[in-house]
Short mmCIF file of C-alpha atoms in Angstrom, two decimals:
data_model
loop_
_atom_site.label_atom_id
_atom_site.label_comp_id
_atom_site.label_asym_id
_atom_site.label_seq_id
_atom_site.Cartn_x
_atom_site.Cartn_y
_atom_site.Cartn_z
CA UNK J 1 -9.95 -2.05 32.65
CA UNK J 2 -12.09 -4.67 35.11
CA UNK J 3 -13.90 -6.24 32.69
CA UNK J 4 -14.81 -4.76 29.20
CA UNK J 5 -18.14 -3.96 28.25
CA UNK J 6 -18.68 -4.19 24.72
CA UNK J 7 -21.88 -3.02 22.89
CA UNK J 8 -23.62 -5.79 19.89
CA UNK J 9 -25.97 -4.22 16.87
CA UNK J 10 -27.44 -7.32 15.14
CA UNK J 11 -31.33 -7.70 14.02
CA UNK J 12 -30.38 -11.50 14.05
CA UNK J 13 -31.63 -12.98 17.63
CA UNK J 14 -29.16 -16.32 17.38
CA UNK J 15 -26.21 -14.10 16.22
CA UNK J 16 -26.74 -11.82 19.15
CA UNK J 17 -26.71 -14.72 21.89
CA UNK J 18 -24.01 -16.56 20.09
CA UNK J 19 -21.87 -13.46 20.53
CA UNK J 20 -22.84 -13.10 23.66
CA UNK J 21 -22.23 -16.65 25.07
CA UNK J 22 -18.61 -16.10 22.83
CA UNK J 23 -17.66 -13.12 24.55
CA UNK J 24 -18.95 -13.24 28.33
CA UNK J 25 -16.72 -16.61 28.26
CA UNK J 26 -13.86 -14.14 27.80
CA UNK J 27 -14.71 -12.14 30.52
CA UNK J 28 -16.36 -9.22 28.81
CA UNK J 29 -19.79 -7.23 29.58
CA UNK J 30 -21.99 -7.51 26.55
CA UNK J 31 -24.85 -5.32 25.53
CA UNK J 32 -26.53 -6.03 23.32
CA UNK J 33 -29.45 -4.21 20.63
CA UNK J 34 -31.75 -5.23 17.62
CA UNK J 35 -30.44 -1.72 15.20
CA UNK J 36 -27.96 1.26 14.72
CA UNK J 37 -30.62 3.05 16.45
CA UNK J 38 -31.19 1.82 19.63
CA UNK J 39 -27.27 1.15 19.47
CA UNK J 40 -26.63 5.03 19.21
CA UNK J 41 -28.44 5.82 21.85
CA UNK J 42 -26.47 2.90 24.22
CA UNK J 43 -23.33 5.44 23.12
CA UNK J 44 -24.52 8.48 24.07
CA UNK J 45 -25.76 6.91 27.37
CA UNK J 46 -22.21 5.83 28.56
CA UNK J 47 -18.49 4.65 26.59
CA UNK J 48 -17.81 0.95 25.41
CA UNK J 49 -14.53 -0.41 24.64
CA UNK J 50 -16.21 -2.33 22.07
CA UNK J 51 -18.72 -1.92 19.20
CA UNK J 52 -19.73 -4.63 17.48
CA UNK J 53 -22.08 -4.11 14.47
CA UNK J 54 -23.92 -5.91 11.74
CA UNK J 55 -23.81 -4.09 8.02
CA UNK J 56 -27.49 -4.71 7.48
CA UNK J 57 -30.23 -3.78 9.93
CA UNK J 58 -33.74 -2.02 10.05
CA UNK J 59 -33.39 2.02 10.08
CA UNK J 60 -29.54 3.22 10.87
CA UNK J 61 -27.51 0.60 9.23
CA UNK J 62 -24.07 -0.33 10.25
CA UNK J 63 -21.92 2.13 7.78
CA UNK J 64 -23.87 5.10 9.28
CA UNK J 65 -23.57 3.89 12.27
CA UNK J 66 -19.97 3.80 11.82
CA UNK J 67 -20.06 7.16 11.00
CA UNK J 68 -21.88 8.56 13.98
CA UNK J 69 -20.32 6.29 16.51
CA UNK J 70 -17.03 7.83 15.41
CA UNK J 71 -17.80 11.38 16.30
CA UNK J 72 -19.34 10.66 19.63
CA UNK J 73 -16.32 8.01 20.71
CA UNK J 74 -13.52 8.63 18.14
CA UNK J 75 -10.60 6.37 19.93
CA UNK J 76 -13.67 3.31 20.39
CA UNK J 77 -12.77 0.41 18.28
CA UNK J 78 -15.52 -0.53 16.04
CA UNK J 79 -15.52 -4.76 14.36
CA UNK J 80 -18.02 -4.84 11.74
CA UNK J 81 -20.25 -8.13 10.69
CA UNK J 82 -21.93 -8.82 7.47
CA UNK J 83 -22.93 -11.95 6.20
CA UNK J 84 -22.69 -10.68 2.66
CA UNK J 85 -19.05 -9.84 2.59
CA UNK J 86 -17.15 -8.70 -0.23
CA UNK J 87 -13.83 -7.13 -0.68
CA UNK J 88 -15.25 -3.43 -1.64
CA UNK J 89 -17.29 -3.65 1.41
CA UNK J 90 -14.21 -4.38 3.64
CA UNK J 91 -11.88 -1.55 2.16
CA UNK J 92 -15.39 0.74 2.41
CA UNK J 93 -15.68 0.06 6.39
CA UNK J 94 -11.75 0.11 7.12
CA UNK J 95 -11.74 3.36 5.25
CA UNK J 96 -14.20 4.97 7.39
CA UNK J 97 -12.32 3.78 10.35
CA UNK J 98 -13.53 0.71 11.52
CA UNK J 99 -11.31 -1.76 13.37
CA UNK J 100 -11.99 -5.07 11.31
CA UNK J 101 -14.40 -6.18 9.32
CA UNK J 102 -15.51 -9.96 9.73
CA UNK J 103 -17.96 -12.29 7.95
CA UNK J 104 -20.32 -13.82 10.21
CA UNK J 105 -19.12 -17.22 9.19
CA UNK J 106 -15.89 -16.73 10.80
CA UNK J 107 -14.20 -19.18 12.87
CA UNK J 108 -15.15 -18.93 16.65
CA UNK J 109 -11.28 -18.21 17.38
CA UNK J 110 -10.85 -15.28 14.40
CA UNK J 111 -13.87 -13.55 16.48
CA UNK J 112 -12.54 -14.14 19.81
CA UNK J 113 -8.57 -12.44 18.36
CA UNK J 114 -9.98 -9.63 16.46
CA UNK J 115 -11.97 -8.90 19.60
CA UNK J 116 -9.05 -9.19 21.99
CA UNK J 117 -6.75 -7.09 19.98
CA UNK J 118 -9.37 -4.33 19.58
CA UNK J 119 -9.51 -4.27 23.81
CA UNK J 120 -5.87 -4.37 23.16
CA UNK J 121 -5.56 -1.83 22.22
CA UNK J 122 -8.10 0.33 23.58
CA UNK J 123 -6.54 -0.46 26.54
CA UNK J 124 -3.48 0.82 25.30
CA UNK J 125 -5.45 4.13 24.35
CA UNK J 126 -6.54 4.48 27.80
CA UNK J 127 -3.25 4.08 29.41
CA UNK J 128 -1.68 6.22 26.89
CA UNK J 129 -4.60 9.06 28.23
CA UNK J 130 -3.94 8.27 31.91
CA UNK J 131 0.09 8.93 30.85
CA UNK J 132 -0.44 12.02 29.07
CA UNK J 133 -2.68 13.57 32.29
CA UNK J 134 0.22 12.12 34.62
CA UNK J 135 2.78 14.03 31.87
CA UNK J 136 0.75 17.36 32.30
CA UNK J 137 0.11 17.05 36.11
CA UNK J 138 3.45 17.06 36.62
CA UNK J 139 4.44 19.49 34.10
CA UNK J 140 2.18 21.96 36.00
CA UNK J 141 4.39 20.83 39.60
CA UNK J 142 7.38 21.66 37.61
CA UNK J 143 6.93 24.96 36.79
CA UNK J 144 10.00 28.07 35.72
CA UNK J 145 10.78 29.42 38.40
CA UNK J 146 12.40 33.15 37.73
CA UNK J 147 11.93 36.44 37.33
CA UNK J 148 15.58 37.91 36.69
CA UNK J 149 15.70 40.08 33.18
CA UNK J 150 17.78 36.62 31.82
CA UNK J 151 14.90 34.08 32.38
CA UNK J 152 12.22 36.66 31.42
CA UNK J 153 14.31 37.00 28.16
CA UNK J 154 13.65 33.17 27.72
CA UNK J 155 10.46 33.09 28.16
CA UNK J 156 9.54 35.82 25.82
CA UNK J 157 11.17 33.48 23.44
CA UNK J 158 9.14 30.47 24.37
CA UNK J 159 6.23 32.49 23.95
CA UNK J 160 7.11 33.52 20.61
CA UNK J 161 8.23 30.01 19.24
CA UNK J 162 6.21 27.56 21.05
CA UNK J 163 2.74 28.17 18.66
CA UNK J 164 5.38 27.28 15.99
CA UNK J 165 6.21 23.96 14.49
CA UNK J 166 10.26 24.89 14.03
CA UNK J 167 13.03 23.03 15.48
CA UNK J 168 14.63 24.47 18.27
CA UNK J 169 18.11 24.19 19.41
CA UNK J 170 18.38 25.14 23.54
CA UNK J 171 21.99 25.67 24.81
CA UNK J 172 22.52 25.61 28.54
CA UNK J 173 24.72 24.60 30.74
CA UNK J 174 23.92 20.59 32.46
CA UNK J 175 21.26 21.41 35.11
CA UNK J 176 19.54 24.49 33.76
CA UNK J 177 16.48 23.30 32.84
CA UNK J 178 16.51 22.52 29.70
CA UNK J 179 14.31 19.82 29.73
CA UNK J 180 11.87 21.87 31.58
CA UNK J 181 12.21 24.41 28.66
CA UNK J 182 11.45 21.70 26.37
CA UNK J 183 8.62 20.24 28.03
CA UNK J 184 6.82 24.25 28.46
CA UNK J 185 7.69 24.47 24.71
CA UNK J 186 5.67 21.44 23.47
CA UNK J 187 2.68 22.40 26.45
CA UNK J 188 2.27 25.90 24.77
CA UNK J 189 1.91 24.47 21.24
CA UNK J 190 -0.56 22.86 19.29
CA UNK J 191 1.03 20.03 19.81
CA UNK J 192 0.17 19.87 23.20
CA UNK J 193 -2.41 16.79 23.49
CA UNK J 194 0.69 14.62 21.56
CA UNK J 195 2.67 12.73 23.31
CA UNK J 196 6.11 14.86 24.59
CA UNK J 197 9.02 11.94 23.99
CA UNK J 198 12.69 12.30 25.11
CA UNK J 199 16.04 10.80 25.13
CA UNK J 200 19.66 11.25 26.19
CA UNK J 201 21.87 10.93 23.46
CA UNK J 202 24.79 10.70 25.75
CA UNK J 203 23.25 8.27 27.46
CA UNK J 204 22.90 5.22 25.36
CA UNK J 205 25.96 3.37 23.41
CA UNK J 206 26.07 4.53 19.76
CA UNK J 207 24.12 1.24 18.51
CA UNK J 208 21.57 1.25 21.12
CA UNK J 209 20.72 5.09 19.92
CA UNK J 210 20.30 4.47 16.65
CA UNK J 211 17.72 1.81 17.28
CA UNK J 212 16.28 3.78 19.78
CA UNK J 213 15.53 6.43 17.33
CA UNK J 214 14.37 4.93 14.48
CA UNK J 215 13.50 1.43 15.85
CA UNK J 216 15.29 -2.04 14.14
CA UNK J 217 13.18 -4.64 12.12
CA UNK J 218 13.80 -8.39 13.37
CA UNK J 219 17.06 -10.30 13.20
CA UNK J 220 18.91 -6.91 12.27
CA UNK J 221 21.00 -7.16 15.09
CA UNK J 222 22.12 -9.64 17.77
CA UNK J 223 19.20 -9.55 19.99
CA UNK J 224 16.45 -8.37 17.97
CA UNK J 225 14.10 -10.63 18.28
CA UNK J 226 11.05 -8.82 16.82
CA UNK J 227 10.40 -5.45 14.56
CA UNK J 228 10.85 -2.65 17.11
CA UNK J 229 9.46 1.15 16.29
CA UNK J 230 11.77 3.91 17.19
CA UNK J 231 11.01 6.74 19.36
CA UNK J 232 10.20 9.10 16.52
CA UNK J 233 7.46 6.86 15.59
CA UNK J 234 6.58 6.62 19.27
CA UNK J 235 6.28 10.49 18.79
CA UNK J 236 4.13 10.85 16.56
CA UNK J 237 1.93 13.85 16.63
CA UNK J 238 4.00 15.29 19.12
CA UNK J 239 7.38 16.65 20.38
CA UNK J 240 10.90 15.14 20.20
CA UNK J 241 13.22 16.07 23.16
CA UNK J 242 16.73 15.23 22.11
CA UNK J 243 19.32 16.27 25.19
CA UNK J 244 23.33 16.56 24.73
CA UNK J 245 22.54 16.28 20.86
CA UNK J 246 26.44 16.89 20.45
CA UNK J 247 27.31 13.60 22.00
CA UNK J 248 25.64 11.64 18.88
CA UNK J 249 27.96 9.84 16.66
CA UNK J 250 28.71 10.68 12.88
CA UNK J 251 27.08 7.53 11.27
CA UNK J 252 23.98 8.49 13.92
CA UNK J 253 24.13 12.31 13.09
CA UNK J 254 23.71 11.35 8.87
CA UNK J 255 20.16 9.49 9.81
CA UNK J 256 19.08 12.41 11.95
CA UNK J 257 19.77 14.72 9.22
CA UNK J 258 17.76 12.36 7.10
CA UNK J 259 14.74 12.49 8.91
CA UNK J 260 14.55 16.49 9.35
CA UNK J 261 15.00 16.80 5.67
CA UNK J 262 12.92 14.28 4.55
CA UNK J 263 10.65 13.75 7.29
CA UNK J 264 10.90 10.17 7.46
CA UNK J 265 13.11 7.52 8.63
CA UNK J 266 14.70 4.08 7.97
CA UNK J 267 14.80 1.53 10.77
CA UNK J 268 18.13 -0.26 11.26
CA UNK J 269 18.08 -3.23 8.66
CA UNK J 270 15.24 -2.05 6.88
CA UNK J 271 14.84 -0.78 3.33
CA UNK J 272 11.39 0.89 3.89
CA UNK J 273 10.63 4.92 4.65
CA UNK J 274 8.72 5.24 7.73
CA UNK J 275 7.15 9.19 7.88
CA UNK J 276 7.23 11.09 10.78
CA UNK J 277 5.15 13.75 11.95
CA UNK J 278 7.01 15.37 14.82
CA UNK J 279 8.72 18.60 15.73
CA UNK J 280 12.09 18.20 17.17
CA UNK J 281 13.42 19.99 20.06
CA UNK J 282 17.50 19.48 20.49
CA UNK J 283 19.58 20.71 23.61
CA UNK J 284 23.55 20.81 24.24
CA UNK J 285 25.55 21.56 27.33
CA UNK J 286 28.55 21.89 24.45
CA UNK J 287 29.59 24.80 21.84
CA UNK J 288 28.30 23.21 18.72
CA UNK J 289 29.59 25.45 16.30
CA UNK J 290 33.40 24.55 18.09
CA UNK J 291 32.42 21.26 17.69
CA UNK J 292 31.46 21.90 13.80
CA UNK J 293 34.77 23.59 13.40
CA UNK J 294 36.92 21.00 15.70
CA UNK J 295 34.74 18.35 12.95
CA UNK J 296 33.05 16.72 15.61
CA UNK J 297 29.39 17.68 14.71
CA UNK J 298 27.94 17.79 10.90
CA UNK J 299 27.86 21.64 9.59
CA UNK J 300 24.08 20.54 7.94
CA UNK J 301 22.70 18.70 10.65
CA UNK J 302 23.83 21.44 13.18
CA UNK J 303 22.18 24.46 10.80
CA UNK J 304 19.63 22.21 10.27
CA UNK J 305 18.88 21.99 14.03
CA UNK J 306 19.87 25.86 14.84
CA UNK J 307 17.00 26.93 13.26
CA UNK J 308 15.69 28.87 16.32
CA UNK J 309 18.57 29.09 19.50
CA UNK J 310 16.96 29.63 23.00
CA UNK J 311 19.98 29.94 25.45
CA UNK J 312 19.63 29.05 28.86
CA UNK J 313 21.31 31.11 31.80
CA UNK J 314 23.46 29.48 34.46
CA UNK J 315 22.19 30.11 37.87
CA UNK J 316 25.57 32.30 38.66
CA UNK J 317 23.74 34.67 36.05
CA UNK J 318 20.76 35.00 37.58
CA UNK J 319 21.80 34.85 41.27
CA UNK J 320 18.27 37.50 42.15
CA UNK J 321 16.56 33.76 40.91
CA UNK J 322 17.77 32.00 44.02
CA UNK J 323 15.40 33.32 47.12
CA UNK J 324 11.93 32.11 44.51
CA UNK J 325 13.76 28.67 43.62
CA UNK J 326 14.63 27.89 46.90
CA UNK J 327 11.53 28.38 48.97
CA UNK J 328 9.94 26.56 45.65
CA UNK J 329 11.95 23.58 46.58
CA UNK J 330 11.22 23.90 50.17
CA UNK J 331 7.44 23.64 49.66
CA UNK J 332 8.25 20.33 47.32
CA UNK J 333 10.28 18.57 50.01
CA UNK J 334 8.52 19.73 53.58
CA UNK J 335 6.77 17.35 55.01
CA UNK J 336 2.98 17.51 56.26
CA UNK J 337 2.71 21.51 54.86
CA UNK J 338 5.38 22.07 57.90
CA UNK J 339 6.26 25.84 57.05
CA UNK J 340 10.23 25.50 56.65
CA UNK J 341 13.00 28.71 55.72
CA UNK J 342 16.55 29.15 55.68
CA UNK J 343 17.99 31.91 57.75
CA UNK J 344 19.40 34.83 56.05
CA UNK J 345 22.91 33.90 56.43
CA UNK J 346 22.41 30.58 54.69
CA UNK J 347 20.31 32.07 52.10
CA UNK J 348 23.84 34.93 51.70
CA UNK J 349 26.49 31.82 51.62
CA UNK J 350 23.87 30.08 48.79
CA UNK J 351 23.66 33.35 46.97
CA UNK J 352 27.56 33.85 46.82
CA UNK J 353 28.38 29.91 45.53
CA UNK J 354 28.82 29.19 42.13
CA UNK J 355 26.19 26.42 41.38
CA UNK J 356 28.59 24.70 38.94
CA UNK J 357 25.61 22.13 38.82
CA UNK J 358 23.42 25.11 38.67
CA UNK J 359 19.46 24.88 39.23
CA UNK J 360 19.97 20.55 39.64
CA UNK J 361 22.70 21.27 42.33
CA UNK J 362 20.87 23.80 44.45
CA UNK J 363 18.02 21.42 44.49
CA UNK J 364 19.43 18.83 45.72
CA UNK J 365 21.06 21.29 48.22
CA UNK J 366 17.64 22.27 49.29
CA UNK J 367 16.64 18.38 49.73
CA UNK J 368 19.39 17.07 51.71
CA UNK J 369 18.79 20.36 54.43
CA UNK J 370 15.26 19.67 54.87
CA UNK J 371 15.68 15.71 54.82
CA UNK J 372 18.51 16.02 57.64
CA UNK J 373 17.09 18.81 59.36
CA UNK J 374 14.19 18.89 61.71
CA UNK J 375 14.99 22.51 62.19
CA UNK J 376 12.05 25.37 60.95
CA UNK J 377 14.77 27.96 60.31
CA UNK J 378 17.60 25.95 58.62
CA UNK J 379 21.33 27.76 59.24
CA UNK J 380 24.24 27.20 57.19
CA UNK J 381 25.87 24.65 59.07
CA UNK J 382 22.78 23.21 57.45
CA UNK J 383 24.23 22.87 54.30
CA UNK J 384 27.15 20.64 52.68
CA UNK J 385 30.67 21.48 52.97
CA UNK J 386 30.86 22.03 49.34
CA UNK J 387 28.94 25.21 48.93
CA UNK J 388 30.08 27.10 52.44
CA UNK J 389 33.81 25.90 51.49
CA UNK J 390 33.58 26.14 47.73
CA UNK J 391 34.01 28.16 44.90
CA UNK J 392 32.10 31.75 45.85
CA UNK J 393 31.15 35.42 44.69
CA UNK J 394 30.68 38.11 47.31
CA UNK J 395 28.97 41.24 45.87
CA UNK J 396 29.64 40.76 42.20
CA UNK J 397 32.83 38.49 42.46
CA UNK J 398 35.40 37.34 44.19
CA UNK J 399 38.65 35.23 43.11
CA UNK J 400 41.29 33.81 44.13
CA UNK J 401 44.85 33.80 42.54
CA UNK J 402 48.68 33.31 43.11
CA UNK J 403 50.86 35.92 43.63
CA UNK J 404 50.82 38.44 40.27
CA UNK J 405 52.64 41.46 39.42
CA UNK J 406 49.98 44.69 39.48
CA UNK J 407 49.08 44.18 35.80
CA UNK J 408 48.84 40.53 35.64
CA UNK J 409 46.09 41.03 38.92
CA UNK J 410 44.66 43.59 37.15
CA UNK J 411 44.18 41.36 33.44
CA UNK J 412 42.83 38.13 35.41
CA UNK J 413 40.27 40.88 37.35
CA UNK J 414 39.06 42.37 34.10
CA UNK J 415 38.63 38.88 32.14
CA UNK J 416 37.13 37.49 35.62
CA UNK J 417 34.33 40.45 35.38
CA UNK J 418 34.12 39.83 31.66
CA UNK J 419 33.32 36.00 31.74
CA UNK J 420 31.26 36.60 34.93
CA UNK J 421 28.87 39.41 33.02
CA UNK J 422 29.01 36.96 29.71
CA UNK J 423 31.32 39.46 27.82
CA UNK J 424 28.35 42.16 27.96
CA UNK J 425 31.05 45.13 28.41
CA UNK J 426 28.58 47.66 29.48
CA UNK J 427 27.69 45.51 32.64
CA UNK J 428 31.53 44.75 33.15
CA UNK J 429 32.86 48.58 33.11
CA UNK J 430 29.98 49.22 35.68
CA UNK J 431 30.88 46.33 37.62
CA UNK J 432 34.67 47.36 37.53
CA UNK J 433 33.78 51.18 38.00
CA UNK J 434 35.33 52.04 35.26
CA UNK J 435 33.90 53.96 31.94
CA UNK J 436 33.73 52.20 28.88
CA UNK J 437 36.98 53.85 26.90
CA UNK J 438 39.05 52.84 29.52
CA UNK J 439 37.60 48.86 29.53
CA UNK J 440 38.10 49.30 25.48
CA UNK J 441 41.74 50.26 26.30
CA UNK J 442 42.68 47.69 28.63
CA UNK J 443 41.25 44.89 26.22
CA UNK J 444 43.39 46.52 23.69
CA UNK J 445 46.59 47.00 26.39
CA UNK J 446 46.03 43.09 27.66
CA UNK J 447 44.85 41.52 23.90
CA UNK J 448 41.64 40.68 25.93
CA UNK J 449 39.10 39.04 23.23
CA UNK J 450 35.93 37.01 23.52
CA UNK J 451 36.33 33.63 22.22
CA UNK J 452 35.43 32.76 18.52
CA UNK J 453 35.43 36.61 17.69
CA UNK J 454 38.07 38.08 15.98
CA UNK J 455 38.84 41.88 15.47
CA UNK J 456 36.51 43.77 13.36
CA UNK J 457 34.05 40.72 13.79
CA UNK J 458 30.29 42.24 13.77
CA UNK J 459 29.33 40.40 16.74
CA UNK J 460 32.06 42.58 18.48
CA UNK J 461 31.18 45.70 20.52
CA UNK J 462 32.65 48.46 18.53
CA UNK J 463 34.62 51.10 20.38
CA UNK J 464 33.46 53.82 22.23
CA UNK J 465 32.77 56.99 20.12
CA UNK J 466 36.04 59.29 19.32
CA UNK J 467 38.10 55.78 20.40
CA UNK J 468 39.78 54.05 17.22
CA UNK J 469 42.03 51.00 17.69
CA UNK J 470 44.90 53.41 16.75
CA UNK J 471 44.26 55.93 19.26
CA UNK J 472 44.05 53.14 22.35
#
């Protein structure tokens, strides 16, 4: 903001040029008019950061100009002047909206704060605008990249909870995206023009958290020198992001709880209730129900914040993904729209690693090639010694192991395929080339279980027709 303009309704000619002479000494471009007419139609001929209006003129008065100015520039801060002031009137005009109401008889420095703090804090509002189109632009340079049947699978399920207001819960390993999940979540719902907030609780010391959630009031703490609001206040109207939610500490986890089932919070060394108005999106790179039963994580807060599960896939699970993500990243990091593509035996030795660091890793992968590369057709001496020497797959899978006896191969094979297809045994018979009887058998033969089920659990595959337990 160069220098403010600010727009003066006042049938009084000395008011109007002491206001003026006030104000242009603090830098500001004043306007000024004789009534709430002629002032309307200054509005609808461009935006002020300032209105200024008397109660009292000829035609529109000030209250219905209130009103009107409002609707046509709802974040503009409006002072209002009377030189009949009375309490009633005050509470009438803050009511309606207005930013302050003064007397005229004011002192010359009560003027001059109220109107600094009202371009304080439209400038704030513009900023905050300018942030929110930054937050959106690159949102929209960020997009999911995907099609494999696992990401589509996710994205139904954005689709289907993101017009909600329900807390979600997304699981996914650290570099999936779950942030980027988050973020597509809160740009799909109705909560979209709010601000989108985040933190990572496994970031930030256990103290520092809890004040960073639900702010601190002054002298609370060591170092808190003045009331501070918390990010859920900070969030207000809009989405919470909280990442590696299972890293938060008990005492921490009890206020969380708090605020979902009250919807409102207590700042550290305060006694008031602060409500909220935001929905909260959690993610975890951990098993939180091991957690609840290891007594790590709160059995309420964690139903509390399971409401709706959206589970990411690793990037070994949707290997099909990698061709579209790369050349995505390639685009991002070229240089001066040079057209830039790995050969097809890089793009095989990037297709059989693991991506332990999944969608984060390989883009990193992708940046260090192009930045050390001047190369149009990048080759796999191209990339790091990690993936062409690391941990690989080849066709479905590949391991490697220590000398076994046939059986023992054979057990670390089958619960290789298994954790490689996510326990779906359908996939893994297929994959082994086996039928699905003789999978269910070998489970049986080598006690071969998925963890956390237990026989006879529902969640377990039951056995192929005309198998029973007894007859394996």
């Amino acid at each position: 903001m160069d220098r403010p303009r600010i727009l003066i309704a006042d049938d009084e000619e000395s008011m109007r040029r002491f206001l003026t002479i006030l104000l242009e000494r603090e830098g500001s471009e004043v306007r000024t008019v004789t009534d709430g007419d002629s002032a309307l139609a200054c509005l609808k001929e461009q935006a002020y950061d300032v209105l200024v209006t008397d109660v009292r003129m000829p035609g529109m008065d000030g209250m219905t100009l209130l009103d009107t100015a409002k609707v046509l520039w709802p974040g503009m801060p409006i002072v209002i002047l009377t030189a009949f002031g009375s309490e009633a009137s005050a509470k009438q005009a803050m009511a309606k909206g207005a930013f302050q109401f003064l007397e005229k008889k004011a002192k010359n420095e009560e003027i001059t704060l109220v109107i600094r703090n009202a371009l304080s804090m439209r400038r704030i509002q513009t900023q905050n605008q300018v942030l929110k189109q930054e937050l959106k632009r690159s949102h929209k340079e960020r997009p999911i990249i995907g099609n494999s049947e696992e990401m589509e699978k996710v994205l139904r399920m954005v689709d289907r909870v993101a017009p909600t207001d329900a807390t979600i819960l997304i699981y996914g390993e650290s570099g999936t995206g779950k942030e980027l999940i988050a973020r597509e979540i809160h740009y799909r719902s109705q909560r979209a023009n709010g601000p989108f907030v985040s933190i990572n609780c496994g970031a930030l010391p256990k103290d520092l958290l809890e004040s960073s959630l639900f702010g601190h009031i002054k002298g609370s703490f060591t170092g808190a020198i003045k009331d501070q609001p918390g990010l859920f206040v900070a969030a207000e109207g809009g989405s919470f992001f909280l990442d590696e939610v299972g890293e938060m500490a008990p005492a921490t986890q009890v206020k969380l709880l708090r605020a979902l089932q009250e919807r409102e919070i207590i700042p550290v060394g305060g006694t008031r209730s602060i409500p909220i108005n935001a929905r909260l999106i959690a993610a975890t790179n951990v098993d939180l129900e091991r957690e609840v039963l290891e007594g790590n994580f709160r059995t309420d807060l964690f139903y509390r914040l399971n409401v709706i599960p959206v589970r990411l896939p690793s990037l070994r699970q949707r290997v099909e993904d990698i061709p579209l993500l790369v050349e995505h990243f390639l685009r991002r990091f070229s240089r001066d729209n040079q057209k830039r593509r790995f050969s097809r035996g890089a793009m095989e030795v990037m297709q059989r690693y693991d991506w332990n660091g999944n969608v984060r890793e390989l883009e990193n992968v992708v940046e260090r090639a192009v930045i050390l590369s001047d190369a149009e057709v990048l080759e796999p001496e191209d990339l790091p010694e990690s993936v062409l020497e690391g941990p690989n797959r080849k066709g479905a899978l590949i391991i490697n192991v220590p000398v076994m006896t046939l059986e023992e191969l054979e057990r670390e094979y089958i619960l290789r395929v298994l954790q490689h297809t996510n326990w779906q045994k359908k996939k893994a018979s297929e994959t082994l080339g086996i039928n699905a009887s003789t999978l269910y058998r070998k489970l049986l033969t080598y006690n071969l279980q998925q963890p956390g089920s237990k026989p006879g659990d529902p969640n377990e595959d039951a056995p192929p027709d005309g198998l029973t337990r007894e007859a394996a």
